[in-house]
Amino acid sequence: MTISSNLLKALTAAVMGLSLIGCQTETEETFVPDKADKQAVVQVTTHDGAPFITNSNANARYAAGPGGGVMMQAFYWDVPAGGTWWNTVKGKVTDWGNAGIGALWLPPASKAQNGPFSMGYDPTDYFDFGDYNQNGTTETRFGSKTELTSLISKAHTENMEVYADIVLNHNSGGQLENNQYTGTQTWTLFNVASGKFNRTQHDFHPNWVQNNDEGVFGGFPDLSHSVPYVQDWLWNRSDGVAKYYKNTMGFDGWRFDYVKGFGPWVVKEWNNSVGGFSVGELWDSNVDYLNWWANEANSSVFDFACYYKMDEAFDGNNLNRLADDMMWKRNPYKTVTFVSNHDTDQIWSKMLSYAYILTHEGYPCIFYRDYEEWLDKSKLNNLIWIHNNRATGNTSILHVDNDEYIARRNGYNGNPGLVVYINNSDQWQERWIQTNWSSTQIKDYTGSSGWYPTTQGDQWVKIQAPPRGYTVWSPVN
């Protein structure tokens, strides 16, 4: 509900005189800005003392906050078949935007070898989005081209971006042909229904240009990006894959699949040609490798180093691992952090992990099933709001041991930043820490703690965190 400025002042004044009063479980107000009219919204529904953040304003539009954006991976492996998925996602876009999610990552959208059952990672025809009868179906597993463009348009109406999953390493679903380079028959003859980007043996490895590149996947024909014809159809032509996806279909960015399979120059050339956000799936925990690839490709990269360190920290009961090197610490503006995805889901302590990535640097990605099915959506919405509105500035680790981790985001351009306290033990923990705020009243924006402490003149203050939980502290508005 929207409240008047006088009531907002009264609510604020009511808590100004409170100091350290111990652990509280009574209802507590959490203030969040409404994206439609910029007035304050107060949400007082609680669960175990933690406020739920909701937004029922159907006219709201996503607006980026000072902390940056949050991405939603809008699918999981083996989503329901039958051509319903694009409409399912479309039905959630407004709620996601209201929650503060600014971009959707969709699965590979074009026709693949497995037809109505394919998740898209075995691409046949890059220009068939569900409007040609090939590979045993007209629609893709996810729906029709009309339904896809309707979803993209709806996301744009909500001021959200849409990222296409692009599979450039390999193709599948071709016909047999006699291959002069191998002396055998190979599945490399692609006469596709769209008539665009037909391929033959000359466009795959080995060929007249080179025998191989960085890697092959699953025995599929390995596309040769060094062939001028392939480059033209992928990113150079005005009606090629990249520009068709952007200018005709309306995609705003790219998630590149299995980038270990080809050189980073491919992504760089694509980005130079068509622009838009991009992130590569370089499945490797080596931070040097991740950072090298991101710089060479001029692209963001998924932070697998962070992913595995979080697993060691939270599931392995050793938060010291959070002090180790990660991609977001090296190059935060080229980093996408995540807790799980359609390929890997090994972290059990997910809420602590989301508390980590949504309060730290990098571009956090939320997994569909975590948000819609498995975790507490209200707590995730709370963290999304915290990320968008308070997670600013660089990061200083204030304390770390096996059970406790405290870090400070130092704020930027007038935004105060935050202090996050993650507690992986079985009991409440308290610590004195130094903030950037002198003689300032702060509160826990998750609602887990009822403390409203005031920092000392030297910026020190005592904060707390619940067992197997977290708190996020910042000045009271």
Short mmCIF file of C-alpha atoms in Angstrom, two decimals:
data_model
loop_
_atom_site.label_atom_id
_atom_site.label_comp_id
_atom_site.label_asym_id
_atom_site.label_seq_id
_atom_site.Cartn_x
_atom_site.Cartn_y
_atom_site.Cartn_z
CA MET A 1 0.00 0.00 0.00
CA THR A 2 1.16 3.57 -0.67
CA ILE A 3 1.42 5.81 2.39
CA SER A 4 1.48 9.57 2.79
CA SER A 5 4.66 11.49 3.48
CA ASN A 6 3.38 12.44 6.94
CA LEU A 7 2.76 8.83 7.88
CA LEU A 8 6.17 7.88 6.52
CA LYS A 9 7.77 10.55 8.71
CA ALA A 10 5.82 9.30 11.71
CA LEU A 11 6.91 5.71 11.15
CA THR A 12 10.51 6.80 10.79
CA ALA A 13 10.36 8.93 13.93
CA ALA A 14 8.92 6.03 15.88
CA VAL A 15 12.09 4.03 15.43
CA MET A 16 14.64 6.82 15.67
CA GLY A 17 14.92 6.56 19.45
CA LEU A 18 15.57 2.85 19.48
CA SER A 19 19.07 1.56 20.18
CA LEU A 20 20.37 -1.95 20.64
CA ILE A 21 17.32 -3.77 21.94
CA GLY A 22 18.17 -7.40 21.24
CA CYS A 23 16.70 -9.96 18.89
CA GLN A 24 13.16 -9.07 17.84
CA THR A 25 10.50 -11.10 16.08
CA GLU A 26 7.61 -8.62 16.01
CA THR A 27 6.31 -7.10 12.77
CA GLU A 28 8.72 -4.57 11.29
CA GLU A 29 8.36 -2.13 8.39
CA THR A 30 10.47 -2.45 5.27
CA PHE A 31 10.36 0.51 2.94
CA VAL A 32 10.77 0.01 -0.81
CA PRO A 33 10.29 2.55 -3.59
CA ASP A 34 7.45 1.87 -5.97
CA LYS A 35 8.74 1.87 -9.53
CA ALA A 36 5.66 3.51 -10.99
CA ASP A 37 5.27 6.65 -8.89
CA LYS A 38 8.51 6.72 -6.80
CA GLN A 39 6.50 7.01 -3.55
CA ALA A 40 7.36 4.85 -0.57
CA VAL A 41 5.69 1.48 -0.19
CA VAL A 42 5.54 -0.19 3.20
CA GLN A 43 5.12 -3.95 3.49
CA VAL A 44 4.37 -5.29 6.96
CA THR A 45 3.50 -8.94 6.35
CA THR A 46 6.05 -11.06 8.17
CA HIS A 47 7.17 -14.65 8.45
CA ASP A 48 9.39 -15.56 11.37
CA GLY A 49 10.08 -11.86 11.80
CA ALA A 50 11.26 -11.28 8.22
CA PRO A 51 9.31 -8.82 6.07
CA PHE A 52 7.96 -9.88 2.71
CA ILE A 53 8.36 -7.37 -0.09
CA THR A 54 5.55 -7.37 -2.62
CA ASN A 55 4.25 -5.00 -5.24
CA SER A 56 0.68 -5.21 -6.45
CA ASN A 57 0.83 -2.20 -8.77
CA ALA A 58 0.01 -3.67 -12.18
CA ASN A 59 1.19 -0.51 -13.92
CA ALA A 60 4.72 -0.62 -12.50
CA ARG A 61 7.69 -0.85 -14.85
CA TYR A 62 11.18 -2.09 -14.13
CA ALA A 63 13.58 0.77 -13.42
CA ALA A 64 17.25 0.14 -12.76
CA GLY A 65 18.42 1.18 -9.30
CA PRO A 66 21.87 2.45 -8.30
CA GLY A 67 23.00 -1.11 -7.57
CA GLY A 68 22.54 -2.28 -11.14
CA GLY A 69 20.42 -5.07 -12.56
CA VAL A 70 19.40 -8.65 -11.86
CA MET A 71 18.96 -11.31 -14.56
CA MET A 72 16.45 -14.17 -14.54
CA GLN A 73 17.35 -17.45 -16.22
CA ALA A 74 13.84 -17.96 -17.52
CA PHE A 75 13.97 -21.72 -18.06
CA TYR A 76 15.33 -24.98 -16.68
CA TRP A 77 16.28 -28.29 -18.25
CA ASP A 78 13.26 -30.09 -19.69
CA VAL A 79 10.67 -27.39 -19.20
CA PRO A 80 7.21 -28.69 -20.18
CA ALA A 81 7.01 -29.61 -23.86
CA GLY A 82 4.01 -28.87 -26.04
CA GLY A 83 4.76 -25.32 -27.12
CA THR A 84 3.58 -23.57 -23.96
CA TRP A 85 6.78 -22.17 -22.45
CA TRP A 86 6.92 -18.77 -24.18
CA ASN A 87 3.40 -18.03 -22.91
CA THR A 88 4.30 -19.29 -19.42
CA VAL A 89 7.22 -16.87 -19.22
CA LYS A 90 5.16 -14.05 -20.71
CA GLY A 91 2.66 -14.48 -17.90
CA LYS A 92 5.38 -13.88 -15.30
CA VAL A 93 7.16 -10.91 -16.85
CA THR A 94 5.17 -8.18 -15.10
CA ASP A 95 5.63 -9.73 -11.66
CA TRP A 96 9.33 -10.23 -12.30
CA GLY A 97 9.73 -6.63 -13.39
CA ASN A 98 7.86 -5.44 -10.31
CA ALA A 99 10.25 -7.49 -8.18
CA GLY A 100 13.24 -5.71 -9.71
CA ILE A 101 14.41 -8.19 -12.34
CA GLY A 102 15.70 -6.30 -15.36
CA ALA A 103 16.52 -8.98 -17.95
CA LEU A 104 15.44 -12.44 -19.09
CA TRP A 105 17.77 -15.12 -20.42
CA LEU A 106 15.79 -17.41 -22.73
CA PRO A 107 16.78 -20.90 -23.95
CA PRO A 108 18.01 -21.41 -27.55
CA ALA A 109 14.93 -20.39 -29.48
CA SER A 110 15.44 -21.85 -32.97
CA LYS A 111 14.58 -25.29 -34.37
CA ALA A 112 16.89 -28.09 -33.28
CA GLN A 113 17.36 -31.72 -34.22
CA ASN A 114 15.14 -33.14 -31.50
CA GLY A 115 12.25 -31.06 -32.75
CA PRO A 116 9.33 -30.77 -30.30
CA PHE A 117 11.42 -32.27 -27.47
CA SER A 118 14.65 -30.30 -27.90
CA MET A 119 15.94 -27.76 -25.39
CA GLY A 120 17.63 -26.07 -28.33
CA TYR A 121 21.27 -26.98 -27.77
CA ASP A 122 21.38 -29.15 -30.93
CA PRO A 123 20.61 -26.37 -33.46
CA THR A 124 19.60 -27.13 -37.04
CA ASP A 125 18.02 -23.98 -38.49
CA TYR A 126 18.95 -20.67 -36.83
CA PHE A 127 16.05 -18.91 -38.56
CA ASP A 128 13.22 -21.31 -37.69
CA PHE A 129 11.59 -20.05 -34.49
CA GLY A 130 8.56 -22.30 -34.84
CA ASP A 131 7.16 -21.43 -38.25
CA TYR A 132 8.54 -24.22 -40.50
CA ASN A 133 7.61 -27.88 -40.46
CA GLN A 134 10.96 -29.60 -40.02
CA ASN A 135 12.50 -32.07 -37.58
CA GLY A 136 9.06 -33.47 -36.87
CA THR A 137 7.36 -30.27 -35.74
CA THR A 138 6.37 -26.75 -36.67
CA GLU A 139 6.49 -25.16 -33.23
CA THR A 140 9.60 -25.60 -31.12
CA ARG A 141 9.36 -27.16 -27.67
CA PHE A 142 8.75 -23.65 -26.35
CA GLY A 143 6.11 -22.42 -28.81
CA SER A 144 5.66 -20.51 -32.05
CA LYS A 145 7.52 -17.56 -33.49
CA THR A 146 4.48 -15.39 -32.86
CA GLU A 147 4.46 -16.39 -29.18
CA LEU A 148 8.18 -15.69 -28.88
CA THR A 149 7.95 -12.22 -30.39
CA SER A 150 4.93 -11.52 -28.19
CA LEU A 151 6.99 -12.48 -25.12
CA ILE A 152 9.87 -10.24 -26.20
CA SER A 153 7.49 -7.35 -26.85
CA LYS A 154 5.88 -7.83 -23.45
CA ALA A 155 9.29 -7.76 -21.75
CA HIS A 156 10.18 -4.56 -23.60
CA THR A 157 6.87 -3.03 -22.54
CA GLU A 158 7.91 -3.73 -18.95
CA ASN A 159 11.28 -2.06 -19.65
CA MET A 160 13.14 -5.37 -19.42
CA GLU A 161 15.83 -6.75 -21.75
CA VAL A 162 15.80 -10.22 -23.33
CA TYR A 163 18.96 -12.28 -23.92
CA ALA A 164 19.16 -15.04 -26.52
CA ASP A 165 21.05 -18.26 -25.81
CA ILE A 166 23.32 -18.70 -28.84
CA VAL A 167 24.90 -22.08 -29.74
CA LEU A 168 27.75 -21.41 -32.17
CA ASN A 169 30.13 -24.31 -31.53
CA HIS A 170 28.17 -27.17 -33.07
CA ASN A 171 25.17 -28.04 -35.22
CA SER A 172 22.92 -31.09 -35.44
CA GLY A 173 20.19 -32.45 -37.70
CA GLY A 174 22.02 -32.40 -41.02
CA GLN A 175 21.94 -35.10 -43.69
CA LEU A 176 24.70 -37.50 -44.68
CA GLU A 177 27.12 -36.51 -47.43
CA ASN A 178 30.41 -37.82 -48.79
CA ASN A 179 33.06 -35.75 -47.05
CA GLN A 180 36.21 -35.07 -49.07
CA TYR A 181 38.12 -34.02 -45.95
CA THR A 182 37.49 -37.18 -43.95
CA GLY A 183 37.00 -39.76 -46.69
CA THR A 184 33.80 -40.84 -44.90
CA GLN A 185 30.16 -39.85 -44.81
CA THR A 186 29.36 -37.11 -42.31
CA TRP A 187 26.13 -35.44 -41.09
CA THR A 188 27.16 -32.05 -42.47
CA LEU A 189 24.60 -31.32 -45.22
CA PHE A 190 22.16 -28.70 -43.92
CA ASN A 191 19.48 -27.68 -46.42
CA VAL A 192 17.23 -25.99 -43.90
CA ALA A 193 13.58 -25.05 -44.28
CA SER A 194 14.18 -21.32 -43.85
CA GLY A 195 16.61 -21.40 -46.77
CA LYS A 196 19.01 -19.22 -44.81
CA PHE A 197 22.50 -20.34 -43.80
CA ASN A 198 22.55 -23.71 -45.55
CA ARG A 199 25.77 -25.55 -44.72
CA THR A 200 27.95 -28.30 -46.14
CA GLN A 201 31.12 -30.17 -45.26
CA HIS A 202 33.16 -27.07 -46.18
CA ASP A 203 31.70 -25.20 -43.19
CA PHE A 204 32.72 -27.72 -40.52
CA HIS A 205 35.98 -29.14 -39.21
CA PRO A 206 38.09 -30.50 -40.82
CA ASN A 207 37.90 -28.37 -43.95
CA TRP A 208 39.94 -26.34 -46.42
CA VAL A 209 40.82 -23.74 -43.76
CA GLN A 210 41.79 -25.83 -40.73
CA ASN A 211 41.40 -29.28 -39.23
CA ASN A 212 40.03 -28.14 -35.88
CA ASP A 213 39.65 -25.27 -33.46
CA GLU A 214 39.46 -25.14 -29.67
CA GLY A 215 37.07 -28.01 -29.07
CA VAL A 216 34.25 -30.31 -30.20
CA PHE A 217 31.10 -31.16 -28.28
CA GLY A 218 29.25 -34.44 -28.07
CA GLY A 219 30.32 -35.69 -31.49
CA PHE A 220 28.21 -33.03 -33.23
CA PRO A 221 29.54 -31.44 -36.46
CA ASP A 222 31.91 -28.69 -35.34
CA LEU A 223 31.18 -25.36 -37.03
CA SER A 224 34.24 -23.64 -38.51
CA HIS A 225 34.15 -19.94 -37.67
CA SER A 226 37.22 -19.24 -39.80
CA VAL A 227 35.25 -19.84 -43.01
CA PRO A 228 34.20 -16.48 -44.52
CA TYR A 229 30.77 -17.88 -45.48
CA VAL A 230 30.15 -18.87 -41.85
CA GLN A 231 31.26 -15.47 -40.56
CA ASP A 232 28.98 -13.75 -43.05
CA TRP A 233 25.91 -15.70 -41.97
CA LEU A 234 26.65 -15.54 -38.26
CA TRP A 235 27.47 -11.85 -37.79
CA ASN A 236 28.45 -9.91 -40.94
CA ARG A 237 25.34 -10.00 -43.13
CA SER A 238 22.52 -7.56 -42.45
CA ASP A 239 20.14 -10.53 -42.61
CA GLY A 240 22.50 -12.93 -40.79
CA VAL A 241 21.93 -14.57 -37.44
CA ALA A 242 23.18 -11.79 -35.13
CA LYS A 243 21.43 -8.89 -36.84
CA TYR A 244 18.24 -10.83 -37.52
CA TYR A 245 18.01 -11.82 -33.86
CA LYS A 246 18.55 -8.24 -32.78
CA ASN A 247 16.76 -6.18 -35.41
CA THR A 248 13.90 -8.49 -36.39
CA MET A 249 13.31 -10.69 -33.35
CA GLY A 250 14.16 -7.97 -30.83
CA PHE A 251 16.79 -9.66 -28.65
CA ASP A 252 18.92 -7.25 -26.61
CA GLY A 253 21.87 -9.48 -25.71
CA TRP A 254 23.49 -12.86 -25.86
CA ARG A 255 24.43 -15.83 -23.73
CA PHE A 256 27.06 -17.81 -25.67
CA ASP A 257 27.00 -21.56 -25.08
CA TYR A 258 30.17 -23.65 -24.64
CA VAL A 259 32.69 -20.94 -25.49
CA LYS A 260 35.53 -23.35 -24.75
CA GLY A 261 34.77 -24.78 -28.18
CA PHE A 262 35.95 -21.77 -30.20
CA GLY A 263 38.25 -18.78 -29.85
CA PRO A 264 37.16 -15.68 -27.92
CA TRP A 265 37.67 -13.68 -31.12
CA VAL A 266 34.35 -15.12 -32.37
CA VAL A 267 32.39 -13.47 -29.55
CA LYS A 268 34.40 -10.28 -29.96
CA GLU A 269 33.59 -10.13 -33.69
CA TRP A 270 29.92 -10.82 -32.97
CA ASN A 271 29.79 -8.08 -30.33
CA ASN A 272 31.62 -5.62 -32.57
CA SER A 273 29.13 -6.30 -35.32
CA VAL A 274 25.83 -6.22 -33.47
CA GLY A 275 26.41 -4.95 -29.90
CA GLY A 276 24.24 -5.72 -26.91
CA PHE A 277 25.04 -7.36 -23.59
CA SER A 278 26.88 -10.67 -23.78
CA VAL A 279 28.02 -13.39 -21.38
CA GLY A 280 29.97 -16.54 -22.14
CA GLU A 281 29.60 -19.98 -20.59
CA LEU A 282 33.26 -20.73 -19.88
CA TRP A 283 32.84 -23.63 -17.51
CA ASP A 284 36.08 -23.35 -15.57
CA SER A 285 37.02 -22.30 -12.04
CA ASN A 286 40.40 -20.84 -13.02
CA VAL A 287 40.10 -17.11 -12.42
CA ASP A 288 43.03 -16.28 -14.69
CA TYR A 289 41.37 -18.15 -17.54
CA LEU A 290 37.98 -16.53 -16.94
CA ASN A 291 39.48 -13.06 -16.83
CA TRP A 292 41.63 -13.68 -19.92
CA TRP A 293 38.63 -14.90 -21.90
CA ALA A 294 36.41 -11.97 -20.83
CA ASN A 295 39.03 -9.46 -21.91
CA GLU A 296 39.80 -11.24 -25.19
CA ALA A 297 36.12 -11.63 -26.06
CA ASN A 298 35.13 -8.18 -24.76
CA SER A 299 32.29 -9.94 -22.96
CA SER A 300 31.05 -10.83 -19.53
CA VAL A 301 31.60 -14.38 -18.32
CA PHE A 302 29.84 -16.58 -15.77
CA ASP A 303 31.78 -16.66 -12.50
CA PHE A 304 32.29 -20.40 -12.06
CA ALA A 305 35.11 -19.62 -9.63
CA CYS A 306 32.59 -17.93 -7.34
CA TYR A 307 30.12 -20.77 -7.85
CA TYR A 308 32.53 -23.43 -6.63
CA LYS A 309 33.85 -21.26 -3.79
CA MET A 310 30.31 -20.73 -2.51
CA ASP A 311 29.77 -24.49 -2.55
CA GLU A 312 32.95 -24.99 -0.51
CA ALA A 313 32.04 -22.14 1.83
CA PHE A 314 28.39 -22.78 2.61
CA ASP A 315 28.03 -26.54 2.05
CA GLY A 316 31.58 -27.26 3.18
CA ASN A 317 31.17 -25.12 6.33
CA ASN A 318 34.22 -22.98 5.67
CA LEU A 319 33.37 -19.37 4.91
CA ASN A 320 37.08 -18.62 4.63
CA ARG A 321 36.71 -19.73 1.01
CA LEU A 322 34.80 -16.48 0.37
CA ALA A 323 38.10 -14.62 0.82
CA ASP A 324 39.59 -16.52 -2.15
CA ASP A 325 40.00 -15.08 -5.63
CA MET A 326 36.90 -14.93 -7.83
CA MET A 327 36.08 -13.37 -11.17
CA TRP A 328 33.91 -10.65 -9.66
CA LYS A 329 36.89 -9.49 -7.61
CA ARG A 330 39.08 -9.28 -10.71
CA ASN A 331 36.69 -7.75 -13.19
CA PRO A 332 33.23 -7.07 -11.73
CA TYR A 333 31.89 -5.29 -14.81
CA LYS A 334 32.49 -8.43 -16.89
CA THR A 335 31.11 -10.92 -14.38
CA VAL A 336 27.77 -12.71 -14.07
CA THR A 337 27.36 -14.49 -10.74
CA PHE A 338 24.92 -17.35 -10.17
CA VAL A 339 23.87 -19.99 -7.63
CA SER A 340 22.47 -22.65 -9.96
CA ASN A 341 21.44 -23.06 -13.59
CA HIS A 342 20.00 -25.59 -16.03
CA ASP A 343 23.30 -27.53 -16.16
CA THR A 344 24.55 -27.54 -12.58
CA ASP A 345 22.77 -27.38 -9.24
CA GLN A 346 25.12 -28.61 -6.53
CA ILE A 347 24.85 -25.87 -3.88
CA TRP A 348 22.47 -26.77 -1.04
CA SER A 349 22.73 -23.59 1.04
CA LYS A 350 21.09 -21.53 -1.63
CA MET A 351 19.65 -18.65 0.37
CA LEU A 352 23.06 -17.88 1.88
CA SER A 353 24.53 -18.04 -1.62
CA TYR A 354 21.90 -15.67 -3.02
CA ALA A 355 22.52 -13.35 -0.07
CA TYR A 356 26.16 -13.36 -1.14
CA ILE A 357 25.76 -12.69 -4.88
CA LEU A 358 22.92 -10.17 -4.46
CA THR A 359 24.96 -8.02 -2.07
CA HIS A 360 28.29 -8.26 -3.87
CA GLU A 361 29.71 -6.95 -7.11
CA GLY A 362 28.94 -8.51 -10.47
CA TYR A 363 25.70 -9.05 -12.37
CA PRO A 364 23.64 -11.65 -10.44
CA CYS A 365 21.52 -14.24 -12.23
CA ILE A 366 18.58 -15.98 -10.51
CA PHE A 367 17.55 -19.48 -11.59
CA TYR A 368 13.87 -19.92 -12.53
CA ARG A 369 13.21 -22.95 -10.33
CA ASP A 370 14.88 -21.37 -7.32
CA TYR A 371 12.65 -18.33 -7.67
CA GLU A 372 9.37 -19.91 -8.75
CA GLU A 373 9.47 -23.31 -7.06
CA TRP A 374 12.16 -24.12 -4.53
CA LEU A 375 13.01 -21.09 -2.40
CA ASP A 376 11.15 -18.37 -0.51
CA LYS A 377 10.23 -15.88 -3.24
CA SER A 378 9.61 -13.10 -0.72
CA LYS A 379 13.11 -13.43 0.68
CA LEU A 380 14.56 -13.39 -2.83
CA ASN A 381 12.50 -10.30 -3.68
CA ASN A 382 13.87 -8.67 -0.54
CA LEU A 383 17.45 -9.42 -1.65
CA ILE A 384 16.70 -8.18 -5.17
CA TRP A 385 15.49 -4.88 -3.73
CA ILE A 386 18.59 -4.65 -1.54
CA HIS A 387 20.81 -5.35 -4.55
CA ASN A 388 19.11 -2.78 -6.75
CA ASN A 389 18.96 -0.04 -4.13
CA ARG A 390 21.90 -0.47 -1.72
CA ALA A 391 24.58 -2.74 -3.25
CA THR A 392 26.84 0.04 -4.51
CA GLY A 393 30.56 0.72 -4.45
CA ASN A 394 33.51 -1.61 -4.11
CA THR A 395 33.76 -4.34 -1.49
CA SER A 396 35.75 -4.56 1.74
CA ILE A 397 35.79 -7.82 3.70
CA LEU A 398 35.50 -6.90 7.39
CA HIS A 399 35.60 -10.35 8.97
CA VAL A 400 35.76 -13.96 7.84
CA ASP A 401 36.18 -17.30 9.58
CA ASN A 402 34.68 -20.77 9.24
CA ASP A 403 31.19 -19.67 10.33
CA GLU A 404 30.94 -15.91 9.79
CA TYR A 405 31.46 -13.57 6.88
CA ILE A 406 30.97 -9.79 7.00
CA ALA A 407 31.58 -7.50 4.04
CA ARG A 408 30.96 -3.83 3.37
CA ARG A 409 29.86 -2.31 0.08
CA ASN A 410 31.37 1.14 0.30
CA GLY A 411 28.67 3.09 -1.50
CA TYR A 412 28.84 5.29 -4.55
CA ASN A 413 27.61 8.67 -5.75
CA GLY A 414 25.62 9.45 -2.62
CA ASN A 415 24.26 5.94 -2.13
CA PRO A 416 25.28 4.67 1.33
CA GLY A 417 26.09 1.06 0.41
CA LEU A 418 25.57 -1.72 2.93
CA VAL A 419 27.10 -4.25 5.31
CA VAL A 420 26.16 -7.91 4.85
CA TYR A 421 26.58 -10.39 7.71
CA ILE A 422 26.33 -14.10 6.76
CA ASN A 423 26.18 -16.60 9.61
CA ASN A 424 26.65 -20.29 8.81
CA SER A 425 26.57 -21.44 12.44
CA ASP A 426 23.67 -22.86 14.46
CA GLN A 427 23.28 -19.86 16.77
CA TRP A 428 22.91 -16.09 16.67
CA GLN A 429 26.21 -14.25 16.22
CA GLU A 430 27.18 -10.65 17.02
CA ARG A 431 30.22 -8.58 16.04
CA TRP A 432 31.54 -5.06 16.24
CA ILE A 433 32.45 -3.79 12.78
CA GLN A 434 33.50 -0.48 11.25
CA THR A 435 31.08 1.11 8.79
CA ASN A 436 31.36 4.20 6.61
CA TRP A 437 28.63 5.92 8.63
CA SER A 438 29.34 8.14 11.60
CA SER A 439 26.62 8.73 14.26
CA THR A 440 24.02 7.21 11.94
CA GLN A 441 21.10 4.97 12.78
CA ILE A 442 21.09 1.77 10.74
CA LYS A 443 18.77 -1.20 10.40
CA ASP A 444 18.69 -4.71 8.97
CA TYR A 445 16.83 -4.49 5.67
CA THR A 446 16.01 -8.19 5.69
CA GLY A 447 13.97 -7.88 8.88
CA SER A 448 15.76 -10.80 10.53
CA SER A 449 17.05 -8.53 13.29
CA GLY A 450 15.00 -5.97 15.17
CA TRP A 451 18.02 -3.92 16.16
CA TYR A 452 18.18 -0.24 15.18
CA PRO A 453 21.69 0.63 16.37
CA THR A 454 23.38 3.98 15.94
CA THR A 455 26.98 3.96 14.77
CA GLN A 456 29.56 5.61 17.01
CA GLY A 457 31.44 8.73 16.04
CA ASP A 458 34.31 6.55 14.89
CA GLN A 459 31.84 4.57 12.67
CA TRP A 460 31.96 1.38 14.74
CA VAL A 461 28.74 -0.48 15.55
CA LYS A 462 27.59 -3.85 16.81
CA ILE A 463 25.47 -5.97 14.44
CA GLN A 464 24.08 -9.50 14.52
CA ALA A 465 22.95 -12.32 12.25
CA PRO A 466 20.61 -15.29 12.84
CA PRO A 467 21.68 -18.94 12.69
CA ARG A 468 22.13 -20.23 9.13
CA GLY A 469 21.02 -16.81 7.99
CA TYR A 470 22.05 -13.31 7.06
CA THR A 471 21.38 -9.66 7.74
CA VAL A 472 21.99 -6.60 5.57
CA TRP A 473 22.60 -3.27 7.30
CA SER A 474 22.32 0.24 5.92
CA PRO A 475 21.20 3.67 7.17
CA VAL A 476 17.52 4.10 8.03
CA ASN A 477 15.77 6.16 5.38
#
